[in-house]
Amino acid sequence: MRTVTRSNAGELPVIKLPAGFLLGTATASLQIEGGDRNNNWFRWCESGKVADGSHCLRACDHWNRVKQDIALQRELGVNAYRMSLEWSRIEPREGSFNQEVLARYREEIQALREAGITPMVTLHHFSNPLWLEDSGGWIQRSIVDRFGRYTARVVETLGDLVEHWVTINEPGIYLAFGYLMGIWPPGRRSLRCWLRGAHNMVLAHQEAYRLIHAIQGASGRPTGVGVAHHLRVYDPASSERRDKRAARRLERHFQDFFLDRTVPHSDFIGVNYYSRDIVSFSWNPAQAFTRRSVSRNAVRNDLGWEIYPEGLSRVCTSLSQRYTLPLYITENGVADAADALRTRFIYDHLAQVAQLLQRDVDLRGYFHWTLMDNFEWAEGESGRFGLYEVDFDTQTRTLRDSGRFFGEVCRRNGVTRQMIRDYL
Ligand code: IFM
């Protein structure tokens, strides 16, 4: 497959996306809302475990700026938005639901719809209420009923406004970082916990899928339910058998495990695609006997991740060969504070989307990560993925050049010759 580089910008193909294709941005509640002290990440930040010392209590203050942030999306011209709900706000104490919070989310979603923006709503995106974290979180079997109860309440309240539901965001990442490597809350390093968590997340998704369909079906509403999977390309460092097996092992444990068990209980597959890893065998059992590195000469983002657009095609092609469900790119983006790479990043990944569509892969939408710089978990405020730059002290949002480009992509449903001349 041809890699497009700056030197051949003159011959870049135009991109036309099909009518009805969802184009928008993605965010997560904990990363943008700010102001919530009742979740596991609040406590993690309090204990000083975020690289740059920043705190999710600040984030983008979106909780108080919902209208302003919807206006940003109107300015871009998106027709869709992937957002998540903060469980710790909705159910601050076990079994007690906050109607005001649900009403606020309802207002937000209603406002999106009035602006012509289709919402895709995620129920769990890495953050847990403290009561849940303190009573065993995802390693207790009770999580299945707890997640089900929360899901049912949300869908009963918001179901008339939302057709697309993501139950869980990136189960593989959440569990690996929180339960195996210990670099996210709850900071565990235990294979046993990881296995129990993985099993429970699958069951929780299956239960949520069943409940959402039961509730929506009873009202005759069209509904799609899926998981947003973090899918990377794992390429072996050499043709040696042990490197190949190491790459395959990562794919199996951190990706296929969740795909194989959730796809039969899903209506679509969400693909969060960012990068690839070069994998070699290592004797380190804590890393599943693998070592990951970045391909030599690779263009890297601010966090050192390789920019590898072809990987998006490889991941989606493989999914379309293995499963029959429609795909959404539920996340794709780049940490790039200087905005030196993002425009080209977007173009190159959308070019892959266009190729996939030409090959009849059932791909229905693309959500760019992310609307605005936000709280990037263990990296804090220094991982800058936004189409809008955020000054966290003043909460000023400023459209980056790449944001201007993405806005034109949304308004024109593709990339024209003129846009290639102007931006690339
Ligand atoms: O910010 C995260 C997001 O919460 C989940 N997917 C990857 C993004 C960038 O790291």
CSV table of C-alpha atoms and ligand atoms in Angstrom, one decimal:
chain,number,residue,atom,x,y,z
A,1,MET,CA,0.0,0.0,0.0
A,2,ARG,CA,1.3,3.5,-0.9
A,3,THR,CA,2.3,5.8,1.9
A,4,VAL,CA,1.5,9.4,1.2
A,5,THR,CA,4.2,11.9,2.2
A,6,ARG,CA,4.5,15.6,2.0
A,7,SER,CA,6.6,15.6,-1.1
A,8,ASN,CA,3.8,14.1,-3.2
A,9,ALA,CA,1.1,16.4,-1.8
A,10,GLY,CA,0.4,17.7,-5.3
A,11,GLU,CA,-0.9,14.3,-6.4
A,12,LEU,CA,-3.0,13.4,-3.4
A,13,PRO,CA,-6.4,12.0,-4.3
A,14,VAL,CA,-9.6,13.9,-3.4
A,15,ILE,CA,-11.8,12.1,-0.9
A,16,LYS,CA,-15.5,11.7,-1.2
A,17,LEU,CA,-17.4,10.2,1.7
A,18,PRO,CA,-20.9,8.7,1.3
A,19,ALA,CA,-24.1,10.5,2.2
A,20,GLY,CA,-25.1,9.8,5.7
A,21,PHE,CA,-21.6,9.0,6.8
A,22,LEU,CA,-21.2,10.1,10.5
A,23,LEU,CA,-18.4,12.6,10.9
A,24,GLY,CA,-17.6,14.2,14.2
A,25,THR,CA,-15.4,14.2,17.3
A,26,ALA,CA,-15.2,12.0,20.4
A,27,THR,CA,-14.6,13.0,24.0
A,28,ALA,CA,-15.0,11.3,27.5
A,29,SER,CA,-16.7,12.8,30.5
A,30,LEU,CA,-13.8,12.6,32.9
A,31,GLN,CA,-11.4,14.1,30.4
A,32,ILE,CA,-13.5,17.2,29.8
A,33,GLU,CA,-16.1,17.9,32.5
A,34,GLY,CA,-14.0,18.8,35.5
A,35,GLY,CA,-15.4,19.4,39.0
A,36,ASP,CA,-16.2,15.8,40.1
A,37,ARG,CA,-14.6,14.5,43.3
A,38,ASN,CA,-16.5,11.3,43.5
A,39,ASN,CA,-14.5,9.1,41.0
A,40,ASN,CA,-11.4,7.0,41.0
A,41,TRP,CA,-9.4,9.4,38.8
A,42,PHE,CA,-10.0,12.2,41.3
A,43,ARG,CA,-8.3,10.1,43.9
A,44,TRP,CA,-5.5,9.1,41.6
A,45,CYS,CA,-4.8,12.7,40.8
A,46,GLU,CA,-4.9,13.7,44.4
A,47,SER,CA,-2.1,11.1,45.1
A,48,GLY,CA,0.1,12.9,42.6
A,49,LYS,CA,0.3,10.1,40.1
A,50,VAL,CA,-0.2,12.2,37.0
A,51,ALA,CA,3.0,12.8,35.0
A,52,ASP,CA,2.7,16.6,34.8
A,53,GLY,CA,0.9,17.1,38.1
A,54,SER,CA,-2.3,18.3,36.5
A,55,HIS,CA,-5.7,17.3,37.9
A,56,CYS,CA,-8.9,16.0,36.3
A,57,LEU,CA,-10.8,18.3,38.6
A,58,ARG,CA,-9.9,21.1,36.2
A,59,ALA,CA,-10.0,19.5,32.8
A,60,CYS,CA,-12.0,21.6,30.3
A,61,ASP,CA,-14.7,22.7,32.7
A,62,HIS,CA,-17.1,21.3,30.2
A,63,TRP,CA,-19.7,20.7,32.9
A,64,ASN,CA,-20.2,24.5,33.0
A,65,ARG,CA,-19.6,25.1,29.3
A,66,VAL,CA,-21.9,22.7,27.5
A,67,LYS,CA,-23.5,25.3,25.3
A,68,GLN,CA,-20.1,26.8,24.4
A,69,ASP,CA,-18.7,23.4,23.5
A,70,ILE,CA,-21.7,22.5,21.3
A,71,ALA,CA,-21.2,25.8,19.6
A,72,LEU,CA,-17.6,24.7,18.8
A,73,GLN,CA,-19.0,21.6,17.1
A,74,ARG,CA,-21.5,23.7,15.1
A,75,GLU,CA,-18.6,25.8,14.0
A,76,LEU,CA,-16.8,22.7,12.8
A,77,GLY,CA,-19.9,21.5,11.0
A,78,VAL,CA,-19.9,17.9,12.4
A,79,ASN,CA,-23.0,15.7,12.1
A,80,ALA,CA,-22.1,13.4,15.0
A,81,TYR,CA,-20.5,13.5,18.4
A,82,ARG,CA,-19.4,10.6,20.6
A,83,MET,CA,-19.6,11.5,24.3
A,84,SER,CA,-19.6,9.6,27.6
A,85,LEU,CA,-21.6,9.8,30.8
A,86,GLU,CA,-20.0,10.1,34.2
A,87,TRP,CA,-21.3,7.2,36.3
A,88,SER,CA,-20.1,8.8,39.5
A,89,ARG,CA,-22.3,11.8,38.9
A,90,ILE,CA,-25.4,9.8,37.8
A,91,GLU,CA,-25.1,7.3,40.7
A,92,PRO,CA,-23.1,9.1,43.4
A,93,ARG,CA,-24.0,6.5,46.0
A,94,GLU,CA,-24.8,2.9,45.3
A,95,GLY,CA,-28.4,2.5,44.1
A,96,SER,CA,-29.2,6.3,44.4
A,97,PHE,CA,-29.6,8.1,41.1
A,98,ASN,CA,-29.2,11.8,40.7
A,99,GLN,CA,-32.2,13.0,38.6
A,100,GLU,CA,-30.7,16.5,38.1
A,101,VAL,CA,-27.6,15.1,36.6
A,102,LEU,CA,-29.6,12.9,34.3
A,103,ALA,CA,-31.7,15.9,33.3
A,104,ARG,CA,-28.5,17.8,32.5
A,105,TYR,CA,-27.2,15.1,30.2
A,106,ARG,CA,-30.7,15.0,28.7
A,107,GLU,CA,-30.5,18.7,27.9
A,108,GLU,CA,-27.0,18.3,26.4
A,109,ILE,CA,-28.1,15.5,24.1
A,110,GLN,CA,-31.2,17.4,23.2
A,111,ALA,CA,-29.2,20.4,22.3
A,112,LEU,CA,-26.9,18.3,20.2
A,113,ARG,CA,-29.8,16.9,18.3
A,114,GLU,CA,-31.3,20.3,17.7
A,115,ALA,CA,-27.9,21.3,16.2
A,116,GLY,CA,-28.2,18.4,13.8
A,117,ILE,CA,-25.6,16.4,15.6
A,118,THR,CA,-26.2,12.7,16.1
A,119,PRO,CA,-25.1,11.5,19.6
A,120,MET,CA,-23.2,8.3,20.2
A,121,VAL,CA,-23.2,7.7,24.0
A,122,THR,CA,-20.6,5.7,25.9
A,123,LEU,CA,-21.6,4.3,29.3
A,124,HIS,CA,-18.2,3.5,30.7
A,125,HIS,CA,-15.0,5.3,29.7
A,126,PHE,CA,-12.4,4.4,32.3
A,127,SER,CA,-13.8,6.2,35.3
A,128,ASN,CA,-15.7,4.6,38.2
A,129,PRO,CA,-17.7,6.0,41.1
A,130,LEU,CA,-15.7,5.8,44.4
A,131,TRP,CA,-18.2,3.5,46.0
A,132,LEU,CA,-17.7,1.1,43.1
A,133,GLU,CA,-13.9,1.3,43.2
A,134,ASP,CA,-13.9,0.8,46.9
A,135,SER,CA,-16.1,-2.3,46.8
A,136,GLY,CA,-14.0,-4.2,44.3
A,137,GLY,CA,-14.6,-2.4,41.0
A,138,TRP,CA,-14.5,-4.6,38.0
A,139,ILE,CA,-13.0,-7.6,39.7
A,140,GLN,CA,-16.1,-8.4,41.7
A,141,ARG,CA,-18.8,-10.4,39.9
A,142,SER,CA,-21.4,-8.0,41.3
A,143,ILE,CA,-20.2,-5.5,38.7
A,144,VAL,CA,-22.4,-7.2,36.1
A,145,ASP,CA,-25.6,-6.4,38.0
A,146,ARG,CA,-24.3,-3.0,39.1
A,147,PHE,CA,-23.4,-2.0,35.5
A,148,GLY,CA,-26.7,-3.4,34.4
A,149,ARG,CA,-28.7,-1.3,36.9
A,150,TYR,CA,-26.8,1.9,35.9
A,151,THR,CA,-27.3,1.1,32.2
A,152,ALA,CA,-31.0,0.5,32.6
A,153,ARG,CA,-31.6,3.7,34.4
A,154,VAL,CA,-29.7,5.7,31.8
A,155,VAL,CA,-31.4,4.1,28.9
A,156,GLU,CA,-34.8,4.5,30.5
A,157,THR,CA,-34.1,8.2,30.9
A,158,LEU,CA,-32.2,9.0,27.6
A,159,GLY,CA,-33.2,6.2,25.3
A,160,ASP,CA,-35.7,8.3,23.3
A,161,LEU,CA,-32.8,10.6,22.3
A,162,VAL,CA,-30.0,8.1,21.6
A,163,GLU,CA,-29.8,5.4,19.0
A,164,HIS,CA,-26.0,4.6,19.2
A,165,TRP,CA,-24.7,3.2,22.5
A,166,VAL,CA,-21.2,2.2,23.4
A,167,THR,CA,-21.2,0.1,26.5
A,168,ILE,CA,-17.5,0.1,27.4
A,169,ASN,CA,-14.6,2.0,26.0
A,170,GLU,CA,-11.3,0.1,25.4
A,171,PRO,CA,-11.7,-2.8,27.9
A,172,GLY,CA,-8.3,-4.1,26.9
A,173,ILE,CA,-6.5,-0.8,27.8
A,174,TYR,CA,-8.5,-0.2,31.0
A,175,LEU,CA,-7.7,-3.6,32.3
A,176,ALA,CA,-4.0,-3.7,31.2
A,177,PHE,CA,-3.2,-0.3,32.7
A,178,GLY,CA,-5.3,-0.6,35.8
A,179,TYR,CA,-5.0,-4.2,36.8
A,180,LEU,CA,-1.8,-5.6,35.1
A,181,MET,CA,0.7,-2.7,34.8
A,182,GLY,CA,-0.7,-0.7,37.7
A,183,ILE,CA,-0.2,2.7,36.0
A,184,TRP,CA,-3.9,3.7,36.2
A,185,PRO,CA,-6.3,3.3,39.1
A,186,PRO,CA,-6.7,1.0,41.0
A,187,GLY,CA,-3.0,0.4,40.5
A,188,ARG,CA,-3.0,-3.3,40.7
A,189,ARG,CA,-0.4,-5.7,39.2
A,190,SER,CA,-2.1,-9.0,39.2
A,191,LEU,CA,-2.7,-11.5,36.4
A,192,ARG,CA,-5.6,-12.9,38.5
A,193,CYS,CA,-7.3,-9.5,38.8
A,194,TRP,CA,-6.8,-8.9,35.1
A,195,LEU,CA,-8.4,-12.2,34.2
A,196,ARG,CA,-11.3,-11.6,36.5
A,197,GLY,CA,-11.8,-8.1,35.3
A,198,ALA,CA,-11.7,-9.2,31.7
A,199,HIS,CA,-14.2,-11.9,32.3
A,200,ASN,CA,-16.5,-9.4,34.1
A,201,MET,CA,-16.2,-6.7,31.5
A,202,VAL,CA,-17.4,-9.2,28.8
A,203,LEU,CA,-20.3,-10.3,31.0
A,204,ALA,CA,-21.2,-6.7,31.8
A,205,HIS,CA,-21.2,-5.8,28.1
A,206,GLN,CA,-23.4,-8.8,27.3
A,207,GLU,CA,-25.9,-7.8,30.1
A,208,ALA,CA,-25.9,-4.2,29.0
A,209,TYR,CA,-26.6,-5.2,25.4
A,210,ARG,CA,-29.5,-7.3,26.5
A,211,LEU,CA,-31.0,-4.6,28.7
A,212,ILE,CA,-30.6,-1.8,26.2
A,213,HIS,CA,-32.4,-3.9,23.5
A,214,ALA,CA,-35.1,-4.9,26.0
A,215,ILE,CA,-35.8,-1.3,26.9
A,216,GLN,CA,-35.5,0.2,23.4
A,217,GLY,CA,-37.2,-2.7,21.8
A,218,ALA,CA,-40.2,-2.3,24.1
A,219,SER,CA,-40.6,1.3,22.8
A,220,GLY,CA,-40.0,0.2,19.2
A,221,ARG,CA,-36.8,2.4,18.9
A,222,PRO,CA,-34.0,1.6,16.5
A,223,THR,CA,-30.9,0.9,18.5
A,224,GLY,CA,-27.3,0.0,17.9
A,225,VAL,CA,-25.0,-1.3,20.7
A,226,GLY,CA,-21.3,-1.9,20.6
A,227,VAL,CA,-17.9,-1.7,22.4
A,228,ALA,CA,-15.2,0.8,21.4
A,229,HIS,CA,-12.1,-1.4,21.1
A,230,HIS,CA,-8.6,-0.1,21.2
A,231,LEU,CA,-7.0,-1.9,18.2
A,232,ARG,CA,-3.4,-1.6,17.3
A,233,VAL,CA,-1.3,-3.2,14.7
A,234,TYR,CA,1.3,-5.6,16.3
A,235,ASP,CA,4.1,-6.3,13.8
A,236,PRO,CA,6.9,-8.8,14.7
A,237,ALA,CA,10.3,-7.2,14.9
A,238,SER,CA,11.8,-10.0,12.7
A,239,SER,CA,10.8,-13.1,10.9
A,240,GLU,CA,11.9,-15.2,13.8
A,241,ARG,CA,9.2,-17.5,15.1
A,242,ARG,CA,9.4,-16.3,18.6
A,243,ASP,CA,8.9,-12.6,17.6
A,244,LYS,CA,5.9,-13.6,15.4
A,245,ARG,CA,4.4,-15.5,18.3
A,246,ALA,CA,5.0,-12.6,20.6
A,247,ALA,CA,3.1,-10.3,18.3
A,248,ARG,CA,0.3,-12.7,17.9
A,249,ARG,CA,0.1,-13.2,21.7
A,250,LEU,CA,-0.5,-9.5,22.3
A,251,GLU,CA,-3.2,-9.5,19.6
A,252,ARG,CA,-4.9,-12.5,21.2
A,253,HIS,CA,-4.8,-11.4,24.8
A,254,PHE,CA,-5.5,-7.7,24.5
A,255,GLN,CA,-7.7,-7.5,21.4
A,256,ASP,CA,-9.1,-10.8,20.2
A,257,PHE,CA,-10.1,-11.9,23.7
A,258,PHE,CA,-12.6,-9.0,23.9
A,259,LEU,CA,-13.6,-9.0,20.2
A,260,ASP,CA,-14.5,-12.6,20.1
A,261,ARG,CA,-16.6,-12.4,23.2
A,262,THR,CA,-18.4,-9.2,22.6
A,263,VAL,CA,-19.0,-9.2,18.9
A,264,PRO,CA,-21.8,-11.9,19.1
A,265,HIS,CA,-23.6,-9.5,21.4
A,266,SER,CA,-23.1,-6.3,19.4
A,267,ASP,CA,-24.7,-4.4,16.5
A,268,PHE,CA,-21.5,-2.7,15.5
A,269,ILE,CA,-17.7,-2.7,16.2
A,270,GLY,CA,-16.2,0.5,17.5
A,271,VAL,CA,-12.5,0.9,16.4
A,272,ASN,CA,-10.2,3.2,18.3
A,273,TYR,CA,-7.1,3.3,16.2
A,274,TYR,CA,-4.0,5.2,16.9
A,275,SER,CA,-0.7,3.4,16.1
A,276,ARG,CA,1.3,0.2,15.8
A,277,ASP,CA,3.9,-1.5,17.9
A,278,ILE,CA,6.9,-3.5,16.8
A,279,VAL,CA,7.0,-6.6,18.9
A,280,SER,CA,9.8,-8.9,19.9
A,281,PHE,CA,10.1,-11.8,22.3
A,282,SER,CA,11.4,-11.0,25.8
A,283,TRP,CA,11.9,-13.1,28.9
A,284,ASN,CA,9.8,-10.6,31.0
A,285,PRO,CA,6.6,-12.4,32.2
A,286,ALA,CA,5.1,-9.1,33.4
A,287,GLN,CA,4.9,-7.9,29.8
A,288,ALA,CA,3.5,-11.2,28.5
A,289,PHE,CA,7.0,-12.2,27.3
A,290,THR,CA,7.0,-9.4,24.8
A,291,ARG,CA,8.9,-6.2,24.2
A,292,ARG,CA,7.3,-3.3,22.3
A,293,SER,CA,9.2,-0.7,20.3
A,294,VAL,CA,8.6,1.8,17.6
A,295,SER,CA,9.5,1.2,14.0
A,296,ARG,CA,12.8,2.9,13.0
A,297,ASN,CA,12.4,6.1,11.1
A,298,ALA,CA,8.8,6.3,12.1
A,299,VAL,CA,7.1,9.7,12.3
A,300,ARG,CA,6.0,9.9,16.0
A,301,ASN,CA,3.5,12.0,17.8
A,302,ASP,CA,4.2,13.9,21.0
A,303,LEU,CA,3.8,10.8,23.1
A,304,GLY,CA,6.2,8.8,20.9
A,305,TRP,CA,3.6,6.7,19.1
A,306,GLU,CA,4.2,5.9,15.5
A,307,ILE,CA,1.9,7.5,13.0
A,308,TYR,CA,0.9,4.6,10.8
A,309,PRO,CA,-2.3,5.3,8.7
A,310,GLU,CA,-2.1,2.0,6.8
A,311,GLY,CA,-2.8,0.3,10.1
A,312,LEU,CA,-6.3,1.6,10.1
A,313,SER,CA,-7.0,-0.3,6.8
A,314,ARG,CA,-5.2,-3.4,8.1
A,315,VAL,CA,-7.3,-3.4,11.3
A,316,CYS,CA,-10.6,-2.8,9.6
A,317,THR,CA,-9.9,-5.2,6.8
A,318,SER,CA,-9.2,-7.9,9.3
A,319,LEU,CA,-12.3,-7.1,11.2
A,320,SER,CA,-14.5,-7.2,8.1
A,321,GLN,CA,-13.0,-10.6,7.1
A,322,ARG,CA,-13.7,-12.1,10.6
A,323,TYR,CA,-17.0,-10.5,11.5
A,324,THR,CA,-20.1,-9.3,9.6
A,325,LEU,CA,-20.9,-6.2,11.7
A,326,PRO,CA,-20.7,-2.6,10.6
A,327,LEU,CA,-17.7,-0.6,11.8
A,328,TYR,CA,-17.4,2.9,13.2
A,329,ILE,CA,-14.0,4.5,13.8
A,330,THR,CA,-15.0,5.6,17.3
A,331,GLU,CA,-11.6,7.3,17.9
A,332,ASN,CA,-8.6,8.3,15.8
A,333,GLY,CA,-6.3,11.2,16.6
A,334,VAL,CA,-2.8,12.5,17.4
A,335,ALA,CA,-1.0,14.1,20.3
A,336,ASP,CA,0.5,17.1,18.6
A,337,ALA,CA,0.7,20.3,20.6
A,338,ALA,CA,2.4,22.2,17.8
A,339,ASP,CA,-0.3,21.1,15.3
A,340,ALA,CA,2.5,20.2,12.9
A,341,LEU,CA,1.2,16.7,12.1
A,342,ARG,CA,-2.5,16.7,12.6
A,343,THR,CA,-3.9,18.0,9.3
A,344,ARG,CA,-1.9,15.4,7.4
A,345,PHE,CA,-2.7,12.8,9.9
A,346,ILE,CA,-6.5,13.4,9.4
A,347,TYR,CA,-6.1,13.4,5.6
A,348,ASP,CA,-4.0,10.2,5.6
A,349,HIS,CA,-6.4,8.3,7.8
A,350,LEU,CA,-9.5,9.5,5.9
A,351,ALA,CA,-7.8,8.3,2.7
A,352,GLN,CA,-7.7,4.9,4.3
A,353,VAL,CA,-11.3,5.2,5.2
A,354,ALA,CA,-12.1,6.1,1.6
A,355,GLN,CA,-10.2,3.0,0.3
A,356,LEU,CA,-12.0,0.8,2.8
A,357,LEU,CA,-15.3,2.1,1.5
A,358,GLN,CA,-14.3,1.5,-2.1
A,359,ARG,CA,-13.6,-2.1,-1.1
A,360,ASP,CA,-17.1,-2.3,0.3
A,361,VAL,CA,-16.1,-2.5,3.9
A,362,ASP,CA,-19.2,-1.5,5.9
A,363,LEU,CA,-17.8,1.5,7.6
A,364,ARG,CA,-20.4,4.0,8.9
A,365,GLY,CA,-18.6,6.8,10.6
A,366,TYR,CA,-15.4,8.5,11.8
A,367,PHE,CA,-15.0,10.3,15.1
A,368,HIS,CA,-11.8,12.3,15.5
A,369,TRP,CA,-10.2,12.2,19.0
A,370,THR,CA,-10.7,14.8,20.1
A,371,LEU,CA,-12.8,18.0,20.1
A,372,MET,CA,-10.4,20.0,22.4
A,373,ASP,CA,-7.3,19.4,24.4
A,374,ASN,CA,-8.3,17.6,27.6
A,375,PHE,CA,-7.1,15.6,30.5
A,376,GLU,CA,-5.1,12.8,29.0
A,377,TRP,CA,-5.2,10.3,31.9
A,378,ALA,CA,-1.6,9.6,33.2
A,379,GLU,CA,-0.2,12.2,30.9
A,380,GLY,CA,-2.5,14.9,32.3
A,381,GLU,CA,-2.8,18.1,30.3
A,382,SER,CA,0.3,17.6,28.3
A,383,GLY,CA,-1.1,15.1,25.8
A,384,ARG,CA,-2.7,17.5,23.4
A,385,PHE,CA,-5.1,15.8,21.0
A,386,GLY,CA,-7.5,18.6,20.4
A,387,LEU,CA,-8.8,20.2,17.2
A,388,TYR,CA,-9.2,23.2,19.5
A,389,GLU,CA,-6.3,24.2,21.6
A,390,VAL,CA,-7.3,24.8,25.2
A,391,ASP,CA,-5.6,27.2,27.6
A,392,PHE,CA,-6.5,25.4,30.8
A,393,ASP,CA,-5.9,28.5,33.0
A,394,THR,CA,-8.4,30.7,31.2
A,395,GLN,CA,-10.4,27.9,29.6
A,396,THR,CA,-10.1,29.6,26.2
A,397,ARG,CA,-10.6,27.3,23.2
A,398,THR,CA,-8.8,28.3,20.0
A,399,LEU,CA,-9.4,26.4,16.7
A,400,ARG,CA,-6.2,24.9,15.3
A,401,ASP,CA,-5.4,24.9,11.6
A,402,SER,CA,-6.0,21.2,11.6
A,403,GLY,CA,-9.4,21.9,13.2
A,404,ARG,CA,-10.2,24.3,10.4
A,405,PHE,CA,-9.3,21.5,7.9
A,406,PHE,CA,-11.4,18.9,9.7
A,407,GLY,CA,-14.3,21.4,9.7
A,408,GLU,CA,-14.1,21.7,6.0
A,409,VAL,CA,-14.0,17.9,5.7
A,410,CYS,CA,-17.2,17.8,7.7
A,411,ARG,CA,-19.0,20.5,5.7
A,412,ARG,CA,-17.9,19.1,2.3
A,413,ASN,CA,-18.2,15.4,3.3
A,414,GLY,CA,-14.7,14.8,2.0
A,415,VAL,CA,-11.5,16.5,0.8
A,416,THR,CA,-11.6,18.5,-2.4
A,417,ARG,CA,-8.8,19.4,-4.7
A,418,GLN,CA,-8.9,23.0,-3.4
A,419,MET,CA,-8.6,21.8,0.2
A,420,ILE,CA,-5.5,19.7,-0.8
A,421,ARG,CA,-4.0,22.9,-2.3
A,422,ASP,CA,-4.9,25.0,0.7
A,423,TYR,CA,-4.0,22.7,3.6
A,424,LEU,CA,-1.7,20.0,2.4
B,1,IFM,O1,-7.6,9.9,25.5
B,1,IFM,C1,-7.7,8.6,25.2
B,1,IFM,C2,-9.1,8.1,25.2
B,1,IFM,O2,-9.7,8.3,26.5
B,1,IFM,C3,-9.2,6.6,24.9
B,1,IFM,N1,-8.5,6.3,23.7
B,1,IFM,C4,-7.2,6.9,23.5
B,1,IFM,C5,-7.2,8.3,23.8
B,1,IFM,C6,-5.8,8.9,23.6
B,1,IFM,O3,-4.8,8.3,24.4
